[in-house]
Amino acid sequence: MARFVAADDLRAAIGLWVAWLAGERRASAHTVAAYGRDLALFLEFLTEHLGELPSLAAIDGLRPADFRAYLARRVQGNAERSSLARGLSVLRSFVRFLHRRGLASTSALAALRSPRPRASLPKPLTVDDATASVDTVGGFAPGGWQGKRDMAILTLLYGCGLRLSEALGLSRGEAPLSETLVVTGKGRKQRLLPVLPAVREAIADYLAACPYALATDGPLFVGARGGPLNPRIVQRQMATVRACLGLSEFATPHALRHSFATHLLGAGGDLRAIQELLGHASLSTTQRYTSVETERLLAIYDAAHPRARLAP
């Protein structure tokens, strides 16, 4: 957890806010930690800006100019627009919490408009590159069973559109050996996914080769010593695949999830159905993949259409 530079009353309020995020809001530990870091940055600035430890009374007295000064400081530190927008969102969440609890209140943030982050499109692999990544990753593991494990993980990411954290969060009892899989994603929301035969086969091969007796409630994917598998190992294996196949730097485990969605859309998949499969709360998040597919179609058109090749 971040270290908060603040007066005692404000530190106590922050403790209540953190407990509320983890409890009532059911935010993940990663989200709570990220929110804490953003708030800690603001409090460090505020300590210097005010010349004293910030308190609840200080929060009451904040003006729009104080928050603008904070944003200016972050910009001087080369903070990205997305970081600025997230930081303001965290501050708004914290101030709203204080207001609801009757601890402090300020309307200064209402006068500020969040920086609009530059839209970034998903960067999927081609069908051939995604397939080649899955097929070759097993050859780079130090042991045969670990190679089958790595193949099973990448097959799961590409075949079911899972996040890496979701795949590594599966227990042995949740092993996708049947036609459907229930996954718990962000915000602890569950979604039902179909499981392709290729995914089931890869999981079964791994389980048959794994030298450890996996407990039903223990992790499905384990490391060399039988403990929970570190995601860095999967990322490192994907980096090796990337170098071997000459893929771009964007060929990461998460790119296989992007590839899952983009290839479904390219094959005529329904956008709403893809949203459900990915576990996106908002359709606008899924709609980013339509832009990727449009770019791909335009590239094919430019390369193949006779009129596109004519000199102006």
PDB file of C-alpha atoms in Angstrom:
ATOM      1  CA  MET A   1       0.000   0.000   0.000  1.00  0.00           C
ATOM      2  CA  ALA A   2       1.169   3.523  -0.779  1.00  0.00           C
ATOM      3  CA  ARG A   3       2.489   5.762   1.982  1.00  0.00           C
ATOM      4  CA  PHE A   4       0.120   8.685   2.572  1.00  0.00           C
ATOM      5  CA  VAL A   5       1.643  11.991   3.724  1.00  0.00           C
ATOM      6  CA  ALA A   6      -1.277  13.560   5.587  1.00  0.00           C
ATOM      7  CA  ALA A   7      -2.588  14.695   8.941  1.00  0.00           C
ATOM      8  CA  ASP A   8      -4.091  12.094  11.254  1.00  0.00           C
ATOM      9  CA  ASP A   9      -7.726  12.901  10.467  1.00  0.00           C
ATOM     10  CA  LEU A  10      -7.142  12.649   6.723  1.00  0.00           C
ATOM     11  CA  ARG A  11      -5.142   9.423   7.099  1.00  0.00           C
ATOM     12  CA  ALA A  12      -8.054   7.921   9.036  1.00  0.00           C
ATOM     13  CA  ALA A  13     -10.464   8.957   6.273  1.00  0.00           C
ATOM     14  CA  ILE A  14      -8.179   7.387   3.674  1.00  0.00           C
ATOM     15  CA  GLY A  15      -8.280   4.130   5.630  1.00  0.00           C
ATOM     16  CA  LEU A  16     -12.069   4.165   5.482  1.00  0.00           C
ATOM     17  CA  TRP A  17     -11.969   4.894   1.744  1.00  0.00           C
ATOM     18  CA  VAL A  18      -9.558   2.027   1.046  1.00  0.00           C
ATOM     19  CA  ALA A  19     -11.743  -0.352   3.072  1.00  0.00           C
ATOM     20  CA  TRP A  20     -14.796   0.851   1.131  1.00  0.00           C
ATOM     21  CA  LEU A  21     -13.056   0.254  -2.212  1.00  0.00           C
ATOM     22  CA  ALA A  22     -12.074  -3.294  -1.273  1.00  0.00           C
ATOM     23  CA  GLY A  23     -15.322  -4.110   0.521  1.00  0.00           C
ATOM     24  CA  GLU A  24     -18.403  -2.416  -0.904  1.00  0.00           C
ATOM     25  CA  ARG A  25     -16.915  -1.620  -4.324  1.00  0.00           C
ATOM     26  CA  ARG A  26     -15.222  -5.063  -4.486  1.00  0.00           C
ATOM     27  CA  ALA A  27     -12.207  -3.550  -6.228  1.00  0.00           C
ATOM     28  CA  SER A  28      -9.283  -5.890  -6.793  1.00  0.00           C
ATOM     29  CA  ALA A  29      -6.097  -5.560  -4.758  1.00  0.00           C
ATOM     30  CA  HIS A  30      -4.366  -4.278  -7.903  1.00  0.00           C
ATOM     31  CA  THR A  31      -6.993  -1.537  -8.364  1.00  0.00           C
ATOM     32  CA  VAL A  32      -6.872  -0.504  -4.709  1.00  0.00           C
ATOM     33  CA  ALA A  33      -3.073  -0.262  -4.876  1.00  0.00           C
ATOM     34  CA  ALA A  34      -3.210   1.810  -8.080  1.00  0.00           C
ATOM     35  CA  TYR A  35      -5.794   4.191  -6.568  1.00  0.00           C
ATOM     36  CA  GLY A  36      -3.620   4.511  -3.483  1.00  0.00           C
ATOM     37  CA  ARG A  37      -0.573   5.466  -5.541  1.00  0.00           C
ATOM     38  CA  ASP A  38      -2.516   8.166  -7.387  1.00  0.00           C
ATOM     39  CA  LEU A  39      -3.858   9.630  -4.145  1.00  0.00           C
ATOM     40  CA  ALA A  40      -0.405   9.496  -2.539  1.00  0.00           C
ATOM     41  CA  LEU A  41       1.045  11.515  -5.451  1.00  0.00           C
ATOM     42  CA  PHE A  42      -1.585  14.192  -4.919  1.00  0.00           C
ATOM     43  CA  LEU A  43      -0.973  14.352  -1.175  1.00  0.00           C
ATOM     44  CA  GLU A  44       2.784  14.710  -1.698  1.00  0.00           C
ATOM     45  CA  PHE A  45       2.119  17.619  -4.053  1.00  0.00           C
ATOM     46  CA  LEU A  46      -0.391  19.129  -1.637  1.00  0.00           C
ATOM     47  CA  THR A  47       2.092  18.998   1.246  1.00  0.00           C
ATOM     48  CA  GLU A  48       4.565  21.052  -0.770  1.00  0.00           C
ATOM     49  CA  HIS A  49       1.865  23.271  -2.255  1.00  0.00           C
ATOM     50  CA  LEU A  50       0.285  24.161   1.105  1.00  0.00           C
ATOM     51  CA  GLY A  51       3.470  24.082   3.160  1.00  0.00           C
ATOM     52  CA  GLU A  52       1.927  21.711   5.720  1.00  0.00           C
ATOM     53  CA  LEU A  53       0.455  18.243   6.046  1.00  0.00           C
ATOM     54  CA  PRO A  54      -2.921  18.178   4.276  1.00  0.00           C
ATOM     55  CA  SER A  55      -5.930  17.614   6.530  1.00  0.00           C
ATOM     56  CA  LEU A  56      -9.670  17.254   6.057  1.00  0.00           C
ATOM     57  CA  ALA A  57      -9.990  21.004   6.579  1.00  0.00           C
ATOM     58  CA  ALA A  58      -7.437  21.553   3.808  1.00  0.00           C
ATOM     59  CA  ILE A  59      -9.510  19.382   1.445  1.00  0.00           C
ATOM     60  CA  ASP A  60     -12.517  21.589   2.276  1.00  0.00           C
ATOM     61  CA  GLY A  61     -10.574  24.664   1.249  1.00  0.00           C
ATOM     62  CA  LEU A  62      -9.198  23.451  -2.090  1.00  0.00           C
ATOM     63  CA  ARG A  63      -9.935  25.559  -5.167  1.00  0.00           C
ATOM     64  CA  PRO A  64      -9.832  24.694  -8.889  1.00  0.00           C
ATOM     65  CA  ALA A  65      -6.478  26.488  -9.104  1.00  0.00           C
ATOM     66  CA  ASP A  66      -4.986  24.004  -6.633  1.00  0.00           C
ATOM     67  CA  PHE A  67      -5.972  21.035  -8.763  1.00  0.00           C
ATOM     68  CA  ARG A  68      -4.775  22.799 -11.932  1.00  0.00           C
ATOM     69  CA  ALA A  69      -1.418  23.350 -10.260  1.00  0.00           C
ATOM     70  CA  TYR A  70      -1.262  19.640  -9.493  1.00  0.00           C
ATOM     71  CA  LEU A  71      -2.014  18.730 -13.108  1.00  0.00           C
ATOM     72  CA  ALA A  72       0.623  21.191 -14.291  1.00  0.00           C
ATOM     73  CA  ARG A  73       3.177  19.519 -12.017  1.00  0.00           C
ATOM     74  CA  ARG A  74       2.287  16.112 -13.422  1.00  0.00           C
ATOM     75  CA  VAL A  75       2.612  17.421 -16.979  1.00  0.00           C
ATOM     76  CA  GLN A  76       6.060  18.796 -16.150  1.00  0.00           C
ATOM     77  CA  GLY A  77       6.927  15.284 -15.015  1.00  0.00           C
ATOM     78  CA  ASN A  78       5.912  13.961 -18.471  1.00  0.00           C
ATOM     79  CA  ALA A  79       2.815  12.157 -17.214  1.00  0.00           C
ATOM     80  CA  GLU A  80       0.689  10.655 -19.992  1.00  0.00           C
ATOM     81  CA  ARG A  81      -2.828  11.930 -20.616  1.00  0.00           C
ATOM     82  CA  SER A  82      -4.217   8.597 -19.513  1.00  0.00           C
ATOM     83  CA  SER A  83      -2.362   8.899 -16.197  1.00  0.00           C
ATOM     84  CA  LEU A  84      -3.697  12.420 -15.658  1.00  0.00           C
ATOM     85  CA  ALA A  85      -7.247  11.325 -16.427  1.00  0.00           C
ATOM     86  CA  ARG A  86      -6.994   8.337 -14.093  1.00  0.00           C
ATOM     87  CA  GLY A  87      -5.510  10.517 -11.342  1.00  0.00           C
ATOM     88  CA  LEU A  88      -8.385  12.985 -11.536  1.00  0.00           C
ATOM     89  CA  SER A  89     -10.876  10.125 -11.540  1.00  0.00           C
ATOM     90  CA  VAL A  90      -9.317   8.789  -8.335  1.00  0.00           C
ATOM     91  CA  LEU A  91      -9.476  12.209  -6.693  1.00  0.00           C
ATOM     92  CA  ARG A  92     -13.127  12.580  -7.665  1.00  0.00           C
ATOM     93  CA  SER A  93     -13.869   9.183  -6.167  1.00  0.00           C
ATOM     94  CA  PHE A  94     -12.101  10.109  -2.937  1.00  0.00           C
ATOM     95  CA  VAL A  95     -13.774  13.519  -2.634  1.00  0.00           C
ATOM     96  CA  ARG A  96     -17.218  12.018  -3.295  1.00  0.00           C
ATOM     97  CA  PHE A  97     -16.564   9.456  -0.573  1.00  0.00           C
ATOM     98  CA  LEU A  98     -15.597  12.188   1.900  1.00  0.00           C
ATOM     99  CA  HIS A  99     -18.721  14.171   1.014  1.00  0.00           C
ATOM    100  CA  ARG A 100     -21.033  11.155   1.480  1.00  0.00           C
ATOM    101  CA  ARG A 101     -19.490  10.423   4.863  1.00  0.00           C
ATOM    102  CA  GLY A 102     -19.769  14.071   5.905  1.00  0.00           C
ATOM    103  CA  LEU A 103     -16.000  14.318   6.435  1.00  0.00           C
ATOM    104  CA  ALA A 104     -15.112  17.009   3.891  1.00  0.00           C
ATOM    105  CA  SER A 105     -16.529  18.589   0.779  1.00  0.00           C
ATOM    106  CA  THR A 106     -15.224  20.605  -2.145  1.00  0.00           C
ATOM    107  CA  SER A 107     -16.759  21.527  -5.473  1.00  0.00           C
ATOM    108  CA  ALA A 108     -13.420  22.512  -6.994  1.00  0.00           C
ATOM    109  CA  LEU A 109     -13.106  19.350  -9.074  1.00  0.00           C
ATOM    110  CA  ALA A 110     -16.429  20.059 -10.808  1.00  0.00           C
ATOM    111  CA  ALA A 111     -14.754  22.957 -12.601  1.00  0.00           C
ATOM    112  CA  LEU A 112     -12.070  20.717 -14.120  1.00  0.00           C
ATOM    113  CA  ARG A 113     -12.370  18.701 -17.296  1.00  0.00           C
ATOM    114  CA  SER A 114     -10.388  15.480 -17.433  1.00  0.00           C
ATOM    115  CA  PRO A 115      -7.736  15.282 -20.152  1.00  0.00           C
ATOM    116  CA  ARG A 116      -9.019  13.137 -22.976  1.00  0.00           C
ATOM    117  CA  PRO A 117      -6.576  10.270 -23.454  1.00  0.00           C
ATOM    118  CA  ARG A 118      -5.437   9.429 -26.952  1.00  0.00           C
ATOM    119  CA  ALA A 119      -7.417   6.500 -28.232  1.00  0.00           C
ATOM    120  CA  SER A 120      -5.272   3.397 -28.533  1.00  0.00           C
ATOM    121  CA  LEU A 121      -6.375   0.489 -30.670  1.00  0.00           C
ATOM    122  CA  PRO A 122      -5.810  -3.152 -29.755  1.00  0.00           C
ATOM    123  CA  LYS A 123      -2.862  -4.708 -31.566  1.00  0.00           C
ATOM    124  CA  PRO A 124      -3.822  -8.276 -32.461  1.00  0.00           C
ATOM    125  CA  LEU A 125      -1.685 -10.850 -34.235  1.00  0.00           C
ATOM    126  CA  THR A 126      -2.607 -12.266 -37.606  1.00  0.00           C
ATOM    127  CA  VAL A 127      -4.243 -15.683 -37.636  1.00  0.00           C
ATOM    128  CA  ASP A 128      -0.996 -17.274 -38.831  1.00  0.00           C
ATOM    129  CA  ASP A 129       1.135 -15.511 -36.208  1.00  0.00           C
ATOM    130  CA  ALA A 130      -1.263 -16.343 -33.383  1.00  0.00           C
ATOM    131  CA  THR A 131      -1.360 -20.000 -34.416  1.00  0.00           C
ATOM    132  CA  ALA A 132       2.406 -20.140 -34.813  1.00  0.00           C
ATOM    133  CA  SER A 133       2.898 -18.610 -31.362  1.00  0.00           C
ATOM    134  CA  VAL A 134       0.744 -21.275 -29.750  1.00  0.00           C
ATOM    135  CA  ASP A 135       2.367 -24.092 -31.724  1.00  0.00           C
ATOM    136  CA  THR A 136       5.989 -23.106 -31.040  1.00  0.00           C
ATOM    137  CA  VAL A 137       5.969 -21.925 -27.422  1.00  0.00           C
ATOM    138  CA  GLY A 138       6.258 -25.466 -26.078  1.00  0.00           C
ATOM    139  CA  GLY A 139       9.684 -25.899 -27.605  1.00  0.00           C
ATOM    140  CA  PHE A 140      11.284 -23.195 -25.465  1.00  0.00           C
ATOM    141  CA  ALA A 141      10.466 -24.624 -22.027  1.00  0.00           C
ATOM    142  CA  PRO A 142      13.227 -26.277 -19.967  1.00  0.00           C
ATOM    143  CA  GLY A 143      11.101 -29.398 -19.439  1.00  0.00           C
ATOM    144  CA  GLY A 144       8.622 -31.326 -21.560  1.00  0.00           C
ATOM    145  CA  TRP A 145       5.704 -30.933 -19.172  1.00  0.00           C
ATOM    146  CA  GLN A 146       6.390 -27.208 -18.850  1.00  0.00           C
ATOM    147  CA  GLY A 147       6.230 -26.910 -22.630  1.00  0.00           C
ATOM    148  CA  LYS A 148       2.796 -28.537 -22.604  1.00  0.00           C
ATOM    149  CA  ARG A 149       1.800 -26.124 -19.821  1.00  0.00           C
ATOM    150  CA  ASP A 150       2.877 -23.099 -21.852  1.00  0.00           C
ATOM    151  CA  MET A 151       1.049 -24.371 -24.932  1.00  0.00           C
ATOM    152  CA  ALA A 152      -2.078 -24.935 -22.842  1.00  0.00           C
ATOM    153  CA  ILE A 153      -1.954 -21.383 -21.480  1.00  0.00           C
ATOM    154  CA  LEU A 154      -1.517 -19.697 -24.863  1.00  0.00           C
ATOM    155  CA  THR A 155      -4.178 -21.942 -26.384  1.00  0.00           C
ATOM    156  CA  LEU A 156      -6.518 -20.856 -23.585  1.00  0.00           C
ATOM    157  CA  LEU A 157      -5.760 -17.149 -24.134  1.00  0.00           C
ATOM    158  CA  TYR A 158      -6.303 -17.351 -27.877  1.00  0.00           C
ATOM    159  CA  GLY A 159      -9.088 -19.929 -27.873  1.00  0.00           C
ATOM    160  CA  CYS A 160     -11.226 -18.406 -25.102  1.00  0.00           C
ATOM    161  CA  GLY A 161     -10.098 -14.763 -25.021  1.00  0.00           C
ATOM    162  CA  LEU A 162      -8.949 -14.900 -21.411  1.00  0.00           C
ATOM    163  CA  ARG A 163      -6.744 -12.355 -19.712  1.00  0.00           C
ATOM    164  CA  LEU A 164      -3.498 -13.880 -18.456  1.00  0.00           C
ATOM    165  CA  SER A 165      -4.539 -13.193 -14.864  1.00  0.00           C
ATOM    166  CA  GLU A 166      -7.819 -15.037 -15.468  1.00  0.00           C
ATOM    167  CA  ALA A 167      -6.047 -18.073 -16.900  1.00  0.00           C
ATOM    168  CA  LEU A 168      -3.525 -18.238 -14.062  1.00  0.00           C
ATOM    169  CA  GLY A 169      -6.329 -17.688 -11.555  1.00  0.00           C
ATOM    170  CA  LEU A 170      -8.070 -20.935 -12.532  1.00  0.00           C
ATOM    171  CA  SER A 171      -8.008 -23.749 -10.003  1.00  0.00           C
ATOM    172  CA  ARG A 172      -7.490 -27.404 -10.869  1.00  0.00           C
ATOM    173  CA  GLY A 173     -11.187 -27.954 -10.225  1.00  0.00           C
ATOM    174  CA  GLU A 174     -12.006 -25.313 -12.857  1.00  0.00           C
ATOM    175  CA  ALA A 175      -9.846 -26.903 -15.567  1.00  0.00           C
ATOM    176  CA  PRO A 176     -11.639 -26.344 -18.905  1.00  0.00           C
ATOM    177  CA  LEU A 177     -12.087 -29.974 -19.870  1.00  0.00           C
ATOM    178  CA  SER A 178     -15.767 -29.692 -20.806  1.00  0.00           C
ATOM    179  CA  GLU A 179     -17.567 -27.607 -23.418  1.00  0.00           C
ATOM    180  CA  THR A 180     -18.024 -24.549 -21.181  1.00  0.00           C
ATOM    181  CA  LEU A 181     -15.950 -22.605 -18.678  1.00  0.00           C
ATOM    182  CA  VAL A 182     -17.049 -20.133 -16.011  1.00  0.00           C
ATOM    183  CA  VAL A 183     -14.452 -17.382 -15.554  1.00  0.00           C
ATOM    184  CA  THR A 184     -14.296 -14.727 -12.858  1.00  0.00           C
ATOM    185  CA  GLY A 185     -12.963 -11.520 -14.404  1.00  0.00           C
ATOM    186  CA  LYS A 186     -12.569  -7.891 -13.437  1.00  0.00           C
ATOM    187  CA  GLY A 187     -14.832  -6.711 -10.657  1.00  0.00           C
ATOM    188  CA  ARG A 188     -15.368 -10.366  -9.746  1.00  0.00           C
ATOM    189  CA  LYS A 189     -17.906 -10.631 -12.553  1.00  0.00           C
ATOM    190  CA  GLN A 190     -18.449 -14.107 -13.931  1.00  0.00           C
ATOM    191  CA  ARG A 191     -18.976 -15.034 -17.557  1.00  0.00           C
ATOM    192  CA  LEU A 192     -19.676 -18.306 -19.348  1.00  0.00           C
ATOM    193  CA  LEU A 193     -17.367 -19.228 -22.234  1.00  0.00           C
ATOM    194  CA  PRO A 194     -17.472 -22.009 -24.815  1.00  0.00           C
ATOM    195  CA  VAL A 195     -14.334 -24.169 -24.832  1.00  0.00           C
ATOM    196  CA  LEU A 196     -12.956 -25.325 -28.170  1.00  0.00           C
ATOM    197  CA  PRO A 197     -11.803 -28.956 -28.566  1.00  0.00           C
ATOM    198  CA  ALA A 198      -8.259 -27.687 -29.183  1.00  0.00           C
ATOM    199  CA  VAL A 199      -8.302 -25.956 -25.795  1.00  0.00           C
ATOM    200  CA  ARG A 200      -9.604 -29.046 -24.020  1.00  0.00           C
ATOM    201  CA  GLU A 201      -6.953 -31.216 -25.667  1.00  0.00           C
ATOM    202  CA  ALA A 202      -4.129 -28.843 -24.721  1.00  0.00           C
ATOM    203  CA  ILE A 203      -5.295 -28.727 -21.095  1.00  0.00           C
ATOM    204  CA  ALA A 204      -5.629 -32.514 -20.955  1.00  0.00           C
ATOM    205  CA  ASP A 205      -2.116 -32.975 -22.401  1.00  0.00           C
ATOM    206  CA  TYR A 206      -0.686 -30.661 -19.772  1.00  0.00           C
ATOM    207  CA  LEU A 207      -2.502 -32.366 -16.901  1.00  0.00           C
ATOM    208  CA  ALA A 208      -1.360 -35.785 -18.080  1.00  0.00           C
ATOM    209  CA  ALA A 209       2.263 -34.635 -18.194  1.00  0.00           C
ATOM    210  CA  CYS A 210       2.335 -32.492 -15.023  1.00  0.00           C
ATOM    211  CA  PRO A 211       4.443 -34.300 -12.378  1.00  0.00           C
ATOM    212  CA  TYR A 212       2.601 -32.730  -9.438  1.00  0.00           C
ATOM    213  CA  ALA A 213      -0.620 -33.852  -7.768  1.00  0.00           C
ATOM    214  CA  LEU A 214      -2.749 -30.739  -8.198  1.00  0.00           C
ATOM    215  CA  ALA A 215      -5.261 -30.077  -5.424  1.00  0.00           C
ATOM    216  CA  THR A 216      -8.805 -29.386  -6.588  1.00  0.00           C
ATOM    217  CA  ASP A 217      -8.772 -25.939  -4.984  1.00  0.00           C
ATOM    218  CA  GLY A 218      -5.127 -25.280  -5.882  1.00  0.00           C
ATOM    219  CA  PRO A 219      -3.808 -23.549  -9.010  1.00  0.00           C
ATOM    220  CA  LEU A 220      -4.301 -25.249 -12.358  1.00  0.00           C
ATOM    221  CA  PHE A 221      -1.024 -23.936 -13.763  1.00  0.00           C
ATOM    222  CA  VAL A 222       2.061 -24.414 -11.623  1.00  0.00           C
ATOM    223  CA  GLY A 223       5.726 -23.545 -11.853  1.00  0.00           C
ATOM    224  CA  ALA A 224       8.801 -25.762 -11.870  1.00  0.00           C
ATOM    225  CA  ARG A 225       8.515 -26.415  -8.116  1.00  0.00           C
ATOM    226  CA  GLY A 226       4.778 -26.963  -8.052  1.00  0.00           C
ATOM    227  CA  GLY A 227       3.774 -23.531  -6.759  1.00  0.00           C
ATOM    228  CA  PRO A 228       1.503 -20.990  -8.484  1.00  0.00           C
ATOM    229  CA  LEU A 229       2.909 -19.989 -11.862  1.00  0.00           C
ATOM    230  CA  ASN A 230       4.391 -16.490 -12.039  1.00  0.00           C
ATOM    231  CA  PRO A 231       2.910 -14.514 -14.982  1.00  0.00           C
ATOM    232  CA  ARG A 232       6.410 -13.246 -15.777  1.00  0.00           C
ATOM    233  CA  ILE A 233       7.327 -16.766 -16.914  1.00  0.00           C
ATOM    234  CA  VAL A 234       4.530 -16.741 -19.499  1.00  0.00           C
ATOM    235  CA  GLN A 235       5.494 -13.239 -20.620  1.00  0.00           C
ATOM    236  CA  ARG A 236       9.121 -14.289 -20.921  1.00  0.00           C
ATOM    237  CA  GLN A 237       8.213 -17.341 -22.976  1.00  0.00           C
ATOM    238  CA  MET A 238       6.104 -15.168 -25.273  1.00  0.00           C
ATOM    239  CA  ALA A 239       9.059 -12.813 -25.691  1.00  0.00           C
ATOM    240  CA  THR A 240      11.167 -15.778 -26.789  1.00  0.00           C
ATOM    241  CA  VAL A 241       8.484 -16.769 -29.297  1.00  0.00           C
ATOM    242  CA  ARG A 242       8.333 -13.177 -30.507  1.00  0.00           C
ATOM    243  CA  ALA A 243      12.072 -13.101 -31.189  1.00  0.00           C
ATOM    244  CA  CYS A 244      12.060 -16.514 -32.861  1.00  0.00           C
ATOM    245  CA  LEU A 245       9.180 -15.743 -35.214  1.00  0.00           C
ATOM    246  CA  GLY A 246      10.216 -12.139 -35.878  1.00  0.00           C
ATOM    247  CA  LEU A 247       6.993 -10.703 -34.470  1.00  0.00           C
ATOM    248  CA  SER A 248       6.489  -7.121 -33.323  1.00  0.00           C
ATOM    249  CA  GLU A 249       6.961  -5.922 -29.769  1.00  0.00           C
ATOM    250  CA  PHE A 250       3.178  -5.964 -29.386  1.00  0.00           C
ATOM    251  CA  ALA A 251       3.082  -9.772 -29.577  1.00  0.00           C
ATOM    252  CA  THR A 252       2.389 -10.349 -25.892  1.00  0.00           C
ATOM    253  CA  PRO A 253       0.128 -12.806 -24.064  1.00  0.00           C
ATOM    254  CA  HIS A 254      -2.563 -10.114 -23.964  1.00  0.00           C
ATOM    255  CA  ALA A 255      -2.296  -9.736 -27.751  1.00  0.00           C
ATOM    256  CA  LEU A 256      -3.733 -13.249 -28.014  1.00  0.00           C
ATOM    257  CA  ARG A 257      -6.886 -11.992 -26.276  1.00  0.00           C
ATOM    258  CA  HIS A 258      -7.023  -9.122 -28.780  1.00  0.00           C
ATOM    259  CA  SER A 259      -6.511 -11.663 -31.576  1.00  0.00           C
ATOM    260  CA  PHE A 260      -9.388 -13.790 -30.272  1.00  0.00           C
ATOM    261  CA  ALA A 261     -11.790 -10.836 -30.493  1.00  0.00           C
ATOM    262  CA  THR A 262     -10.515  -9.456 -33.802  1.00  0.00           C
ATOM    263  CA  HIS A 263     -10.561 -12.810 -35.570  1.00  0.00           C
ATOM    264  CA  LEU A 264     -14.092 -13.539 -34.337  1.00  0.00           C
ATOM    265  CA  LEU A 265     -15.227 -10.143 -35.601  1.00  0.00           C
ATOM    266  CA  GLY A 266     -13.497 -10.697 -38.944  1.00  0.00           C
ATOM    267  CA  ALA A 267     -15.308 -14.005 -39.317  1.00  0.00           C
ATOM    268  CA  GLY A 268     -18.680 -12.323 -38.825  1.00  0.00           C
ATOM    269  CA  GLY A 269     -19.029 -12.582 -35.051  1.00  0.00           C
ATOM    270  CA  ASP A 270     -21.703 -10.453 -33.388  1.00  0.00           C
ATOM    271  CA  LEU A 271     -20.292  -7.484 -31.484  1.00  0.00           C
ATOM    272  CA  ARG A 272     -22.604  -7.983 -28.506  1.00  0.00           C
ATOM    273  CA  ALA A 273     -21.649 -11.638 -28.265  1.00  0.00           C
ATOM    274  CA  ILE A 274     -17.950 -10.743 -28.382  1.00  0.00           C
ATOM    275  CA  GLN A 275     -18.550  -8.207 -25.612  1.00  0.00           C
ATOM    276  CA  GLU A 276     -19.999 -10.984 -23.440  1.00  0.00           C
ATOM    277  CA  LEU A 277     -17.149 -13.352 -24.240  1.00  0.00           C
ATOM    278  CA  LEU A 278     -14.529 -10.741 -23.330  1.00  0.00           C
ATOM    279  CA  GLY A 279     -16.344  -9.623 -20.193  1.00  0.00           C
ATOM    280  CA  HIS A 280     -16.399  -5.953 -21.175  1.00  0.00           C
ATOM    281  CA  ALA A 281     -18.738  -3.845 -19.059  1.00  0.00           C
ATOM    282  CA  SER A 282     -19.226  -1.346 -21.902  1.00  0.00           C
ATOM    283  CA  LEU A 283     -19.877  -2.043 -25.574  1.00  0.00           C
ATOM    284  CA  SER A 284     -17.709   0.963 -26.473  1.00  0.00           C
ATOM    285  CA  THR A 285     -14.679  -0.970 -25.218  1.00  0.00           C
ATOM    286  CA  THR A 286     -15.470  -3.843 -27.573  1.00  0.00           C
ATOM    287  CA  GLN A 287     -16.145  -1.463 -30.469  1.00  0.00           C
ATOM    288  CA  ARG A 288     -12.431  -0.681 -30.631  1.00  0.00           C
ATOM    289  CA  TYR A 289     -12.037  -3.958 -32.470  1.00  0.00           C
ATOM    290  CA  THR A 290     -14.231  -2.719 -35.322  1.00  0.00           C
ATOM    291  CA  SER A 291     -11.635  -0.014 -36.000  1.00  0.00           C
ATOM    292  CA  VAL A 292      -8.904  -2.649 -36.098  1.00  0.00           C
ATOM    293  CA  GLU A 293     -10.910  -4.728 -38.556  1.00  0.00           C
ATOM    294  CA  THR A 294     -11.648  -1.655 -40.711  1.00  0.00           C
ATOM    295  CA  GLU A 295      -7.939  -0.846 -40.875  1.00  0.00           C
ATOM    296  CA  ARG A 296      -7.195  -4.423 -41.917  1.00  0.00           C
ATOM    297  CA  LEU A 297      -9.817  -4.350 -44.663  1.00  0.00           C
ATOM    298  CA  LEU A 298      -8.501  -1.032 -45.985  1.00  0.00           C
ATOM    299  CA  ALA A 299      -4.973  -2.432 -46.067  1.00  0.00           C
ATOM    300  CA  ILE A 300      -6.190  -5.452 -48.046  1.00  0.00           C
ATOM    301  CA  TYR A 301      -8.069  -3.153 -50.406  1.00  0.00           C
ATOM    302  CA  ASP A 302      -5.036  -0.934 -50.977  1.00  0.00           C
ATOM    303  CA  ALA A 303      -2.845  -3.938 -51.652  1.00  0.00           C
ATOM    304  CA  ALA A 304      -5.239  -5.867 -53.882  1.00  0.00           C
ATOM    305  CA  HIS A 305      -7.599  -3.538 -55.735  1.00  0.00           C
ATOM    306  CA  PRO A 306      -6.352  -2.632 -59.254  1.00  0.00           C
ATOM    307  CA  ARG A 307      -7.517   0.971 -58.945  1.00  0.00           C
ATOM    308  CA  ALA A 308      -5.725   1.371 -55.623  1.00  0.00           C
ATOM    309  CA  ARG A 309      -2.420   0.528 -57.306  1.00  0.00           C
ATOM    310  CA  LEU A 310      -2.753   3.099 -60.081  1.00  0.00           C
ATOM    311  CA  ALA A 311      -0.434   6.090 -59.846  1.00  0.00           C
ATOM    312  CA  PRO A 312      -2.255   9.420 -59.300  1.00  0.00           C
TER     313      PRO A 312
END
